[in-house]
Amino acid sequence: MSFQETRKISKIVSELTSYLLKRGFFHVRFLIEKRKDETMIEITLPSVKIADVREMIEKIDQQSSPEIETYGWEVVGEAAEKDQLTVLGMLIDSVDVEETSENLVLTCRRKHKD
Amino acid sequence: MVEKRCEKWYTVSRIDHQENNMHLKYQAFEQKLLIPILLFAMAALAFFIDEPMTIWGGLGRIYTVPGLLVTDFLSPEIGGLGATLMNVAIILAFNFILIKILKIKFSGPVVAGLFTIAGFAFFGKTLLNTAPIYLGIYLYSLYSKTPFKNFIIVALFATGIGPIVSFVMFGINLAFYISIPLGIVAGIFTGFFIQIIATNAMKFHMGYNLYNVGFTLGLLAMLYTGFFKIIGVNLNTGVVINNNHHSILFVIVLFISVFSIASAFLNDPRVLQKYPGLLKMSGRLVSDFIRETSQPVVLLNIGLLGLLCLGIGYVFAIPVNGPIFGGMMTVMGFGAFGKHLKNSIAVMTGTVVASFLFKLDMQNSIGVGLGVFFVTALAPVAGRFGFFAGVLAGFVHMIVLPMAIVFQGGFDLYNNGFAAGFVAAVLVPVLEVITSKGVEKNVVSRN
């Protein structure tokens, strides 16, 4: 995995953190697991229901676009702006959502591109 | 016992629904609508206007002028209308075929890139002066072991520095057997480094300058200008403008605008109700409007921006020549990649205010006229910070603009993009601080 990939993973974590904190989700647990071909980012939100973050999930659920990612991933940010979440979504390959009575767990995966 | 519910619908929807949906969104632009029609219309119109021999002769002259800012190919001593339209058709066809071969989707930036290429083929871009730049980018893709298609956005816009190739080939008094290979080398060299610099240049203006590659090219052009000046090469090739084709160019923009709007309504009769959703977006890089809204909404936006340009041109009596036509086409193309009525009007207002206050001549000064349209590079400033911030950005842009051409010597056709980078870099951090957007509001805990 290249250093560029590491920076992209850091960008995803940083922007999602910023988005969630700005919207009042003050208890957030991140688990980052770097594997051979992909990196998994697990976000645990205690006492949160899907409906509370549905908009965020729908925004980050984007088909990847290598050319847009190559061109502009450096300025992805200001996640407070909803349209910027869409761009962030291009860095994420899949999102799984798991809801329990106690937590909401979002599992984002990014396949290593180089 | 813990109640557990897995949302499997979500992963499934990603694979089945989203992929197909996005494919359809982009396909419409590619197969049914604007780009192919634009291409064939330009070629057909060229033969309708001029004889084949006249077109051929004009193309020869277009290919061999240095092409520094501002060289209007419509001028009879260069190309004339028929040859210029053929130049547009050739360069557009080349890029269209390239995109098809690489199987690249017609996303917002790609549409913006094609419109920009079509517009600047009226004053500076030719296949000859852009091909070495593509080759340089291709070589960089081999060097970085990255597919060339990943660099297509930079490639489409990087053609704005085509004059470096033409100038070295035909603007310096060197024998052709030296100057032509040297021009090719200059293009390859520029193309090779452009992606690296463009990615980093974006951080300078934080994505608030839509012509990021224009800014990047300006930085490179500044180095070339310094080099040529230090070795005593004269860069003053003069300004060539031709206003004789105002009416036909006006009608072409009107036709494309009306066609876009009609296509939008034919594809989605409820498109007008959806349009306000687009107006809420800031447009900051990298906003692909086709992805974020829909193809009919973007078509409507492109058409409305075209009408806005024509309206401004008409009200302030700005003659439509090659460069102004290029400006209008660029504004329309970026209707898929960051510009909309709301954020564009604000910055354009700023240029009009500056023009009246400083008595700038919009009708006769091509630099001022171009500024009125190309200032929309700063549209995201208005989109993020509001109307008055946009007016301020447009106003400051007109102050910075004359300095930019001096620094970059005319090698960068996107002079406004170069200026806009500095304007955004200065204004945005200040606006961040003084507007409420930069201050954390009282957020109540939700968990």
Coordinates of C-alpha atoms in Angstrom, one line a residue:
Chain A
M1 CA 0.0 0.0 0.0
S2 CA 1.4 3.4 -1.0
F3 CA 1.7 6.4 1.2
Q4 CA -0.9 8.1 -1.0
E5 CA -3.4 5.3 0.0
T6 CA -2.6 5.9 3.7
R7 CA -3.3 9.6 3.3
K8 CA -6.7 8.8 1.6
I9 CA -7.7 6.5 4.5
S10 CA -6.7 9.3 6.9
K11 CA -8.8 11.7 4.9
I12 CA -11.9 9.5 5.1
V13 CA -11.5 9.2 8.9
S14 CA -10.9 12.9 9.4
E15 CA -13.8 14.0 7.3
L16 CA -16.3 11.5 8.8
T17 CA -15.2 12.6 12.2
S18 CA -15.7 16.2 11.4
Y19 CA -19.1 15.6 9.9
L20 CA -20.4 13.5 12.9
L21 CA -19.1 15.9 15.5
K22 CA -20.6 18.9 13.8
R23 CA -23.9 17.2 13.8
G24 CA -23.9 16.5 17.5
F25 CA -22.7 12.8 17.6
F26 CA -20.4 13.3 20.5
H27 CA -19.8 9.6 21.2
V28 CA -18.1 8.0 18.3
R29 CA -15.7 5.0 18.2
F30 CA -13.5 4.4 15.2
L31 CA -11.7 1.1 14.5
I32 CA -9.3 1.1 11.6
E33 CA -8.1 -2.2 10.3
K34 CA -5.5 -2.3 7.5
R35 CA -5.6 -5.6 5.6
K36 CA -3.8 -7.0 2.6
D37 CA -6.0 -5.6 -0.1
E38 CA -8.3 -3.2 1.7
T39 CA -8.7 -1.1 4.7
M40 CA -11.8 -1.3 6.9
I41 CA -13.1 1.6 8.9
E42 CA -15.7 0.7 11.5
I43 CA -17.6 3.5 13.1
T44 CA -19.6 2.8 16.1
L45 CA -22.3 5.3 17.2
P46 CA -23.9 4.4 20.6
S47 CA -27.7 5.1 20.9
V48 CA -28.1 6.1 17.3
K49 CA -30.6 4.8 14.8
I50 CA -30.3 4.4 11.0
A51 CA -32.7 7.3 10.5
D52 CA -30.4 9.7 12.3
V53 CA -27.5 9.2 9.8
R54 CA -29.4 8.0 6.7
E55 CA -28.6 11.1 4.8
M56 CA -24.9 10.7 5.5
I57 CA -25.0 7.0 4.4
E58 CA -26.8 7.8 1.2
K59 CA -24.3 10.6 0.4
I60 CA -21.2 8.4 0.9
D61 CA -22.7 5.6 -1.1
Q62 CA -21.1 6.6 -4.4
Q63 CA -19.8 4.6 -7.3
S64 CA -16.1 5.2 -7.4
S65 CA -14.7 7.5 -10.1
P66 CA -10.9 7.0 -10.5
E67 CA -10.5 10.1 -12.7
I68 CA -12.3 12.4 -10.3
E69 CA -10.6 10.8 -7.3
T70 CA -7.2 11.3 -9.0
Y71 CA -8.0 14.9 -9.8
G72 CA -9.5 16.2 -6.7
W73 CA -9.2 14.0 -3.6
E74 CA -6.8 16.4 -2.0
V75 CA -9.4 19.1 -1.5
V76 CA -12.2 16.7 -0.3
G77 CA -13.2 18.3 2.9
E78 CA -15.4 20.7 4.6
A79 CA -17.7 17.8 5.2
A80 CA -20.1 20.2 6.9
E81 CA -21.2 20.8 3.3
K82 CA -23.4 18.0 2.3
D83 CA -22.2 18.0 -1.4
Q84 CA -18.6 17.4 -0.2
L85 CA -19.8 14.1 1.4
T86 CA -20.6 12.8 -2.1
V87 CA -17.0 13.4 -3.2
L88 CA -15.8 11.7 0.0
G89 CA -18.0 8.8 -1.0
M90 CA -15.9 8.3 -4.1
L91 CA -13.0 7.2 -1.9
I92 CA -15.2 4.6 -0.2
D93 CA -15.9 1.3 -2.0
S94 CA -18.6 -0.1 0.1
V95 CA -20.7 0.7 3.2
D96 CA -22.4 -1.9 5.5
V97 CA -24.8 -0.8 8.1
E98 CA -25.7 -2.8 11.2
E99 CA -28.2 -1.6 13.8
T100 CA -28.6 -3.1 17.3
S101 CA -30.6 -2.0 20.2
E102 CA -27.5 -0.3 21.6
N103 CA -25.4 0.8 18.7
L104 CA -25.3 1.7 15.0
V105 CA -22.2 0.3 13.3
L106 CA -21.1 1.6 9.9
T107 CA -18.4 -0.4 8.2
C108 CA -16.7 1.4 5.3
R109 CA -14.2 -0.4 3.1
R110 CA -11.7 0.9 0.7
K111 CA -9.8 -1.4 -1.7
H112 CA -6.2 -0.5 -2.0
K113 CA -5.6 1.0 -5.5
D114 CA -1.8 0.9 -5.5
Chain B
M1 CA -30.6 -11.2 24.3
V2 CA -29.4 -8.5 22.0
E3 CA -31.7 -7.7 19.1
K4 CA -29.7 -7.4 15.9
R5 CA -30.7 -6.3 12.5
C6 CA -28.4 -6.4 9.5
E7 CA -29.1 -3.9 6.8
K8 CA -28.2 -6.1 3.9
W9 CA -30.4 -4.1 1.5
Y10 CA -27.7 -1.5 1.5
T11 CA -24.8 -3.4 0.0
V12 CA -27.2 -4.9 -2.6
S13 CA -28.5 -1.5 -3.6
R14 CA -24.9 -0.4 -4.1
I15 CA -24.1 -3.1 -6.6
D16 CA -27.3 -3.3 -8.5
H17 CA -29.0 0.1 -8.4
Q18 CA -26.3 2.6 -8.1
E19 CA -24.0 1.2 -10.9
N20 CA -26.9 1.1 -13.4
N21 CA -28.2 4.4 -12.3
M22 CA -24.9 6.1 -12.8
H23 CA -24.3 4.5 -16.1
L24 CA -27.6 5.8 -17.4
K25 CA -26.9 9.2 -16.0
Y26 CA -23.7 9.6 -18.0
Q27 CA -24.8 7.7 -21.1
A28 CA -27.4 10.3 -22.1
F29 CA -24.7 12.9 -22.5
E30 CA -22.6 10.6 -24.6
Q31 CA -25.0 9.0 -27.0
K32 CA -28.1 11.2 -27.3
L33 CA -27.2 14.7 -26.7
L34 CA -24.9 17.6 -26.7
I35 CA -21.4 16.5 -27.5
P36 CA -21.9 14.5 -30.8
I37 CA -24.4 17.0 -32.0
L38 CA -22.1 19.9 -31.2
L39 CA -19.3 18.1 -33.1
F40 CA -21.2 17.4 -36.3
A41 CA -22.9 20.8 -36.3
M42 CA -19.5 22.6 -36.2
A43 CA -18.2 20.5 -39.1
A44 CA -21.3 20.8 -41.2
L45 CA -21.5 24.6 -40.6
A46 CA -17.9 25.0 -41.6
F47 CA -18.6 23.5 -45.1
F48 CA -21.8 25.4 -45.3
I49 CA -20.0 28.7 -44.8
D50 CA -16.7 28.2 -46.7
E51 CA -15.3 26.3 -49.6
P52 CA -13.1 23.2 -48.7
M53 CA -10.0 24.9 -50.1
T54 CA -10.6 28.1 -48.0
I55 CA -11.1 25.9 -44.9
W56 CA -7.9 24.0 -45.7
G57 CA -5.9 27.2 -46.2
G58 CA -7.3 28.7 -43.0
L59 CA -6.5 25.5 -41.0
G60 CA -2.9 25.7 -42.2
R61 CA -2.6 29.2 -40.9
I62 CA -4.4 28.3 -37.6
Y63 CA -1.9 25.5 -37.0
T64 CA 1.1 27.8 -37.6
V65 CA 0.3 30.9 -35.6
P66 CA 2.0 31.2 -32.2
G67 CA -1.4 31.4 -30.7
L68 CA -0.6 33.4 -27.5
L69 CA -3.4 35.2 -25.7
V70 CA -5.3 36.7 -27.4
T71 CA -5.3 35.3 -31.0
D72 CA -8.8 35.1 -32.5
F73 CA -8.8 32.3 -35.1
L74 CA -11.9 33.9 -36.7
S75 CA -9.7 36.7 -38.0
P76 CA -9.6 36.5 -41.8
E77 CA -5.8 36.8 -41.8
I78 CA -5.6 33.7 -39.6
G79 CA -8.4 31.2 -40.1
G80 CA -11.8 32.7 -40.8
L81 CA -15.1 31.2 -39.6
G82 CA -15.1 28.0 -41.7
A83 CA -11.6 27.0 -40.8
T84 CA -12.1 27.8 -37.1
L85 CA -15.3 25.7 -36.9
M86 CA -13.4 22.9 -38.6
N87 CA -10.6 23.3 -36.0
V88 CA -13.2 23.0 -33.3
A89 CA -14.7 19.9 -34.9
I90 CA -11.3 18.2 -35.4
I91 CA -10.1 18.7 -31.8
L92 CA -13.5 17.8 -30.3
A93 CA -13.6 14.7 -32.4
F94 CA -10.1 13.7 -31.3
N95 CA -11.1 14.1 -27.6
F96 CA -14.4 12.4 -28.1
I97 CA -12.8 9.4 -29.7
L98 CA -10.1 9.3 -27.0
I99 CA -12.8 9.3 -24.3
K100 CA -14.7 6.5 -26.0
I101 CA -11.5 4.4 -26.5
L102 CA -10.6 4.8 -22.8
K103 CA -14.2 3.9 -21.9
I104 CA -14.5 7.0 -19.7
K105 CA -17.9 8.0 -18.4
F106 CA -19.2 11.4 -19.4
S107 CA -19.1 12.8 -15.9
G108 CA -19.4 16.5 -15.0
P109 CA -15.7 17.3 -15.4
V110 CA -15.4 15.5 -18.7
V111 CA -18.4 17.5 -20.1
A112 CA -16.9 20.7 -18.8
G113 CA -13.5 19.7 -20.4
L114 CA -15.0 19.1 -23.8
F115 CA -17.0 22.3 -23.8
T116 CA -13.8 24.2 -22.7
I117 CA -11.8 22.6 -25.5
A118 CA -14.5 23.5 -28.0
G119 CA -14.5 27.1 -26.8
F120 CA -10.8 27.6 -26.8
A121 CA -10.4 26.0 -30.2
F122 CA -11.6 29.5 -31.3
F123 CA -8.6 31.2 -29.9
G124 CA -5.5 29.1 -29.2
K125 CA -6.0 25.4 -29.2
T126 CA -5.2 23.1 -32.1
L127 CA -4.7 19.4 -32.4
L128 CA -1.0 20.1 -33.2
N129 CA -0.3 22.1 -30.1
T130 CA -2.3 19.9 -27.7
A131 CA -1.1 16.4 -28.9
P132 CA 2.4 16.7 -27.3
I133 CA 0.8 17.7 -24.0
Y134 CA -1.3 14.5 -24.1
L135 CA 1.8 12.6 -24.9
G136 CA 3.6 14.1 -21.8
I137 CA 0.7 13.1 -19.6
Y138 CA 0.7 9.6 -21.1
L139 CA 4.4 9.3 -20.3
Y140 CA 3.7 10.4 -16.8
S141 CA 1.0 7.7 -16.5
L142 CA 3.6 5.1 -17.5
Y143 CA 6.1 6.5 -15.1
S144 CA 3.6 6.6 -12.2
K145 CA 2.2 3.2 -13.2
T146 CA -1.3 4.7 -13.2
P147 CA -3.9 4.2 -16.0
F148 CA -3.9 7.1 -18.4
K149 CA -7.7 7.4 -18.0
N150 CA -7.2 8.4 -14.4
F151 CA -5.6 11.6 -15.7
I152 CA -8.2 12.5 -18.2
I153 CA -9.6 15.5 -16.4
V154 CA -6.2 17.2 -16.1
A155 CA -5.5 16.1 -19.7
L156 CA -8.6 17.8 -21.1
F157 CA -7.9 21.1 -19.3
A158 CA -4.1 21.0 -19.7
T159 CA -4.5 21.7 -23.4
G160 CA -4.9 25.4 -22.3
I161 CA -1.1 25.7 -22.5
G162 CA -1.0 24.7 -26.1
P163 CA 0.5 28.0 -27.1
I164 CA 3.8 27.0 -25.6
V165 CA 4.1 24.3 -28.3
S166 CA 3.0 26.7 -31.1
F167 CA 5.1 29.5 -29.9
V168 CA 8.3 27.4 -29.8
M169 CA 7.5 25.9 -33.2
F170 CA 6.5 29.1 -35.0
G171 CA 7.1 32.1 -32.8
I172 CA 10.9 32.0 -32.5
N173 CA 13.1 32.6 -35.4
L174 CA 14.6 29.1 -35.5
A175 CA 14.8 26.7 -38.4
F176 CA 11.8 24.4 -38.5
Y177 CA 13.9 21.2 -38.1
I178 CA 15.0 22.6 -34.7
S179 CA 11.9 24.5 -33.6
I180 CA 9.3 21.8 -34.3
P181 CA 11.0 19.0 -32.3
L182 CA 11.7 21.6 -29.6
G183 CA 8.0 22.6 -29.5
I184 CA 7.1 18.9 -29.1
V185 CA 9.6 18.5 -26.3
A186 CA 8.2 21.6 -24.6
G187 CA 4.7 20.1 -24.8
I188 CA 5.8 16.7 -23.5
F189 CA 7.8 18.3 -20.7
T190 CA 4.8 20.4 -19.6
G191 CA 2.4 17.5 -19.9
F192 CA 4.6 15.2 -17.8
F193 CA 4.6 17.5 -14.8
I194 CA 1.1 19.0 -15.0
Q195 CA -0.7 16.3 -12.9
I196 CA 1.8 16.6 -10.1
I197 CA 1.5 20.3 -9.9
A198 CA -2.3 20.5 -10.5
T199 CA -3.0 18.2 -7.5
N200 CA -1.0 20.4 -5.2
A201 CA -2.1 23.7 -6.7
M202 CA -5.7 22.8 -5.7
K203 CA -4.7 23.1 -2.0
F204 CA -3.6 26.7 -2.7
H205 CA -7.2 27.9 -3.4
M206 CA -8.9 25.0 -1.6
G207 CA -11.1 24.1 -4.5
Y208 CA -12.7 27.5 -4.8
N209 CA -11.2 28.2 -8.2
L210 CA -13.0 26.0 -10.8
Y211 CA -10.2 26.5 -13.3
N212 CA -7.6 24.8 -11.1
V213 CA -5.7 23.5 -14.1
G214 CA -5.7 27.1 -15.5
F215 CA -4.1 28.2 -12.3
T216 CA -1.5 25.4 -12.5
L217 CA -0.8 26.2 -16.2
G218 CA -0.3 29.9 -15.2
L219 CA 2.4 28.9 -12.7
L220 CA 4.2 26.9 -15.4
A221 CA 3.7 29.7 -18.0
M222 CA 5.2 32.1 -15.5
L223 CA 8.4 30.0 -15.6
Y224 CA 8.4 29.9 -19.4
T225 CA 7.8 33.6 -19.6
G226 CA 10.7 34.3 -17.3
F227 CA 12.9 32.0 -19.3
F228 CA 12.0 33.6 -22.7
K229 CA 12.5 37.1 -21.4
I230 CA 15.8 36.3 -19.9
I231 CA 17.1 35.0 -23.2
G232 CA 15.7 38.0 -25.0
V233 CA 12.8 36.5 -26.9
N234 CA 10.0 38.9 -27.7
L235 CA 6.7 37.6 -26.4
N236 CA 4.5 40.5 -27.6
T237 CA 2.6 38.9 -30.5
G238 CA -0.2 41.4 -30.2
V239 CA -3.9 41.0 -29.8
V240 CA -6.0 39.7 -32.7
I241 CA -9.7 40.1 -32.5
N242 CA -12.5 39.8 -35.0
N243 CA -16.0 41.0 -34.2
N244 CA -17.4 40.3 -37.7
H245 CA -19.2 37.1 -36.8
H246 CA -21.1 38.4 -33.8
S247 CA -24.6 37.4 -35.0
I248 CA -23.8 33.8 -36.1
L249 CA -21.9 33.1 -32.9
F250 CA -24.7 34.6 -30.8
V251 CA -27.2 32.3 -32.7
I252 CA -25.0 29.2 -32.1
V253 CA -24.9 29.9 -28.3
L254 CA -28.6 30.5 -28.4
F255 CA -29.2 27.3 -30.3
I256 CA -27.1 25.2 -27.9
S257 CA -28.8 26.8 -24.9
V258 CA -32.4 26.3 -26.2
F259 CA -31.5 22.7 -27.3
S260 CA -30.2 21.9 -23.9
I261 CA -33.3 23.3 -22.1
A262 CA -35.6 21.5 -24.5
S263 CA -33.7 18.2 -24.0
A264 CA -33.9 18.7 -20.3
F265 CA -37.7 19.0 -20.4
L266 CA -38.1 16.2 -22.9
N267 CA -36.1 13.9 -20.6
D268 CA -37.8 15.0 -17.4
P269 CA -41.0 17.2 -17.5
R270 CA -40.5 17.8 -13.8
V271 CA -37.0 19.1 -14.2
L272 CA -37.9 22.7 -13.1
Q273 CA -39.0 21.5 -9.7
K274 CA -35.7 19.7 -9.2
Y275 CA -33.6 22.6 -10.3
P276 CA -33.6 24.4 -7.0
G277 CA -31.8 21.4 -5.5
L278 CA -28.8 22.2 -7.7
L279 CA -28.8 25.9 -6.8
K280 CA -28.2 24.9 -3.1
M281 CA -24.8 23.4 -4.0
S282 CA -21.7 25.5 -3.5
G283 CA -20.1 24.1 -6.6
R284 CA -16.7 23.8 -4.9
L285 CA -14.3 21.3 -6.6
V286 CA -14.8 18.5 -7.2
S287 CA -18.6 18.7 -7.6
D288 CA -19.9 16.5 -10.4
F289 CA -23.4 17.9 -10.9
I290 CA -24.4 15.0 -13.1
R291 CA -23.7 12.5 -10.3
E292 CA -25.2 14.7 -7.6
T293 CA -28.4 15.6 -9.5
S294 CA -29.4 14.2 -12.8
Q295 CA -28.7 14.7 -16.5
P296 CA -31.9 16.7 -17.2
V297 CA -31.2 19.1 -14.3
V298 CA -27.6 19.6 -15.6
L299 CA -28.9 20.1 -19.2
L300 CA -31.3 22.7 -17.9
N301 CA -28.4 24.4 -16.0
I302 CA -26.2 24.4 -19.1
G303 CA -29.0 26.0 -21.1
L304 CA -29.8 28.6 -18.5
L305 CA -26.1 29.6 -18.1
G306 CA -25.9 30.0 -21.9
L307 CA -28.9 32.3 -21.8
L308 CA -27.4 34.2 -18.9
C309 CA -24.2 34.8 -20.9
L310 CA -26.1 35.9 -23.9
G311 CA -28.2 38.2 -21.7
I312 CA -25.1 39.8 -20.2
G313 CA -23.5 40.1 -23.6
Y314 CA -26.6 41.8 -25.0
V315 CA -27.2 44.2 -22.1
F316 CA -23.6 45.4 -21.9
A317 CA -23.1 45.3 -25.7
I318 CA -20.2 42.9 -25.5
P319 CA -19.4 41.7 -29.1
V320 CA -19.3 37.9 -29.5
N321 CA -15.9 37.1 -31.1
G322 CA -13.9 33.9 -30.8
P323 CA -12.6 34.4 -27.3
I324 CA -15.9 35.7 -25.9
F325 CA -17.6 32.7 -27.6
G326 CA -15.0 30.5 -25.9
G327 CA -15.9 32.1 -22.6
M328 CA -19.6 31.4 -23.1
M329 CA -19.0 27.8 -24.0
T330 CA -16.8 27.3 -20.9
V331 CA -19.4 28.8 -18.6
M332 CA -22.0 26.4 -20.1
G333 CA -19.7 23.4 -19.9
F334 CA -19.0 24.1 -16.2
G335 CA -22.8 23.9 -15.7
A336 CA -22.0 20.2 -15.2
F337 CA -19.0 20.9 -12.9
G338 CA -19.6 23.7 -10.3
K339 CA -21.4 26.6 -11.9
H340 CA -25.1 27.5 -11.7
L341 CA -27.3 30.5 -12.0
K342 CA -27.1 31.5 -8.4
N343 CA -23.4 31.3 -7.8
S344 CA -22.5 32.7 -11.3
I345 CA -24.7 35.8 -11.2
A346 CA -23.0 36.9 -7.9
V347 CA -19.5 36.9 -9.2
M348 CA -20.5 38.3 -12.6
T349 CA -22.2 41.2 -10.7
G350 CA -18.8 41.9 -9.1
T351 CA -17.1 42.3 -12.4
V352 CA -19.9 44.6 -13.7
V353 CA -19.6 46.8 -10.5
A354 CA -15.8 47.0 -10.9
S355 CA -16.1 47.8 -14.6
F356 CA -18.5 50.8 -13.9
L357 CA -16.5 52.0 -10.9
F358 CA -13.1 51.9 -12.6
K359 CA -14.5 52.8 -16.1
L360 CA -13.3 49.6 -17.7
D361 CA -14.4 49.2 -21.3
M362 CA -16.5 46.0 -21.6
Q363 CA -17.3 46.6 -25.3
N364 CA -13.8 47.2 -26.6
S365 CA -11.3 45.7 -24.1
I366 CA -11.2 42.0 -24.7
G367 CA -9.6 41.4 -21.3
V368 CA -12.5 43.1 -19.5
G369 CA -15.1 41.3 -21.7
L370 CA -13.5 37.9 -21.0
G371 CA -13.3 38.7 -17.3
V372 CA -17.1 39.2 -17.1
F373 CA -17.6 35.6 -18.2
F374 CA -14.5 33.7 -16.9
V375 CA -14.9 35.2 -13.5
T376 CA -17.4 32.4 -12.9
A377 CA -14.3 30.3 -12.0
L378 CA -14.9 31.9 -8.6
A379 CA -18.6 30.9 -8.5
P380 CA -18.0 28.5 -5.6
V381 CA -17.1 31.5 -3.4
A382 CA -20.6 32.8 -3.8
G383 CA -22.0 29.2 -3.5
R384 CA -20.4 28.8 -0.1
F385 CA -20.3 32.3 1.4
G386 CA -23.3 34.0 -0.2
F387 CA -24.1 36.6 -2.8
F388 CA -22.2 39.5 -1.4
A389 CA -19.0 37.4 -1.0
G390 CA -19.4 36.5 -4.6
V391 CA -19.7 40.1 -5.7
L392 CA -16.6 40.9 -3.7
A393 CA -14.7 38.0 -5.3
G394 CA -15.8 39.2 -8.8
F395 CA -14.8 42.8 -7.9
V396 CA -11.3 41.7 -6.7
H397 CA -10.9 39.4 -9.7
M398 CA -11.1 42.4 -12.1
I399 CA -8.3 44.1 -10.1
V400 CA -6.0 41.1 -10.2
L401 CA -6.8 40.1 -13.8
P402 CA -4.5 42.6 -15.7
M403 CA -1.5 41.5 -13.6
A404 CA -2.0 37.8 -14.4
I405 CA -1.3 38.2 -18.1
V406 CA 1.9 40.1 -17.4
F407 CA 3.2 37.2 -15.3
Q408 CA 2.2 34.4 -17.5
G409 CA 3.0 36.0 -20.9
G410 CA -0.1 34.6 -22.7
F411 CA 1.1 31.0 -22.8
D412 CA -1.8 30.0 -20.4
L413 CA -5.0 30.5 -22.3
Y414 CA -6.9 30.3 -19.0
N415 CA -5.6 33.7 -17.8
N416 CA -8.7 34.1 -15.7
G417 CA -8.1 30.8 -14.0
F418 CA -4.6 31.9 -13.1
A419 CA -6.0 35.2 -11.6
A420 CA -8.9 33.4 -9.9
G421 CA -6.5 31.1 -8.0
F422 CA -4.9 34.1 -6.2
V423 CA -8.2 35.8 -5.5
A424 CA -9.6 32.6 -3.9
A425 CA -6.4 32.0 -1.9
V426 CA -6.7 35.5 -0.4
L427 CA -10.4 35.8 0.1
V428 CA -11.5 32.3 1.2
P429 CA -9.5 32.2 4.5
V430 CA -10.8 35.7 5.4
L431 CA -14.4 34.8 4.5
E432 CA -14.1 31.6 6.6
V433 CA -13.2 33.7 9.6
I434 CA -15.6 36.5 9.2
T435 CA -18.7 34.5 8.3
S436 CA -20.6 32.3 10.6
K437 CA -19.6 29.3 8.5
G438 CA -16.2 29.4 10.1
V439 CA -17.6 29.4 13.7
E440 CA -18.9 26.3 15.4
K441 CA -22.5 26.7 16.2
N442 CA -24.1 25.5 19.4
V443 CA -24.4 21.8 18.7
V444 CA -26.5 19.7 21.1
S445 CA -25.4 16.1 21.7
R446 CA -27.4 13.5 19.9
N447 CA -26.0 10.5 21.6

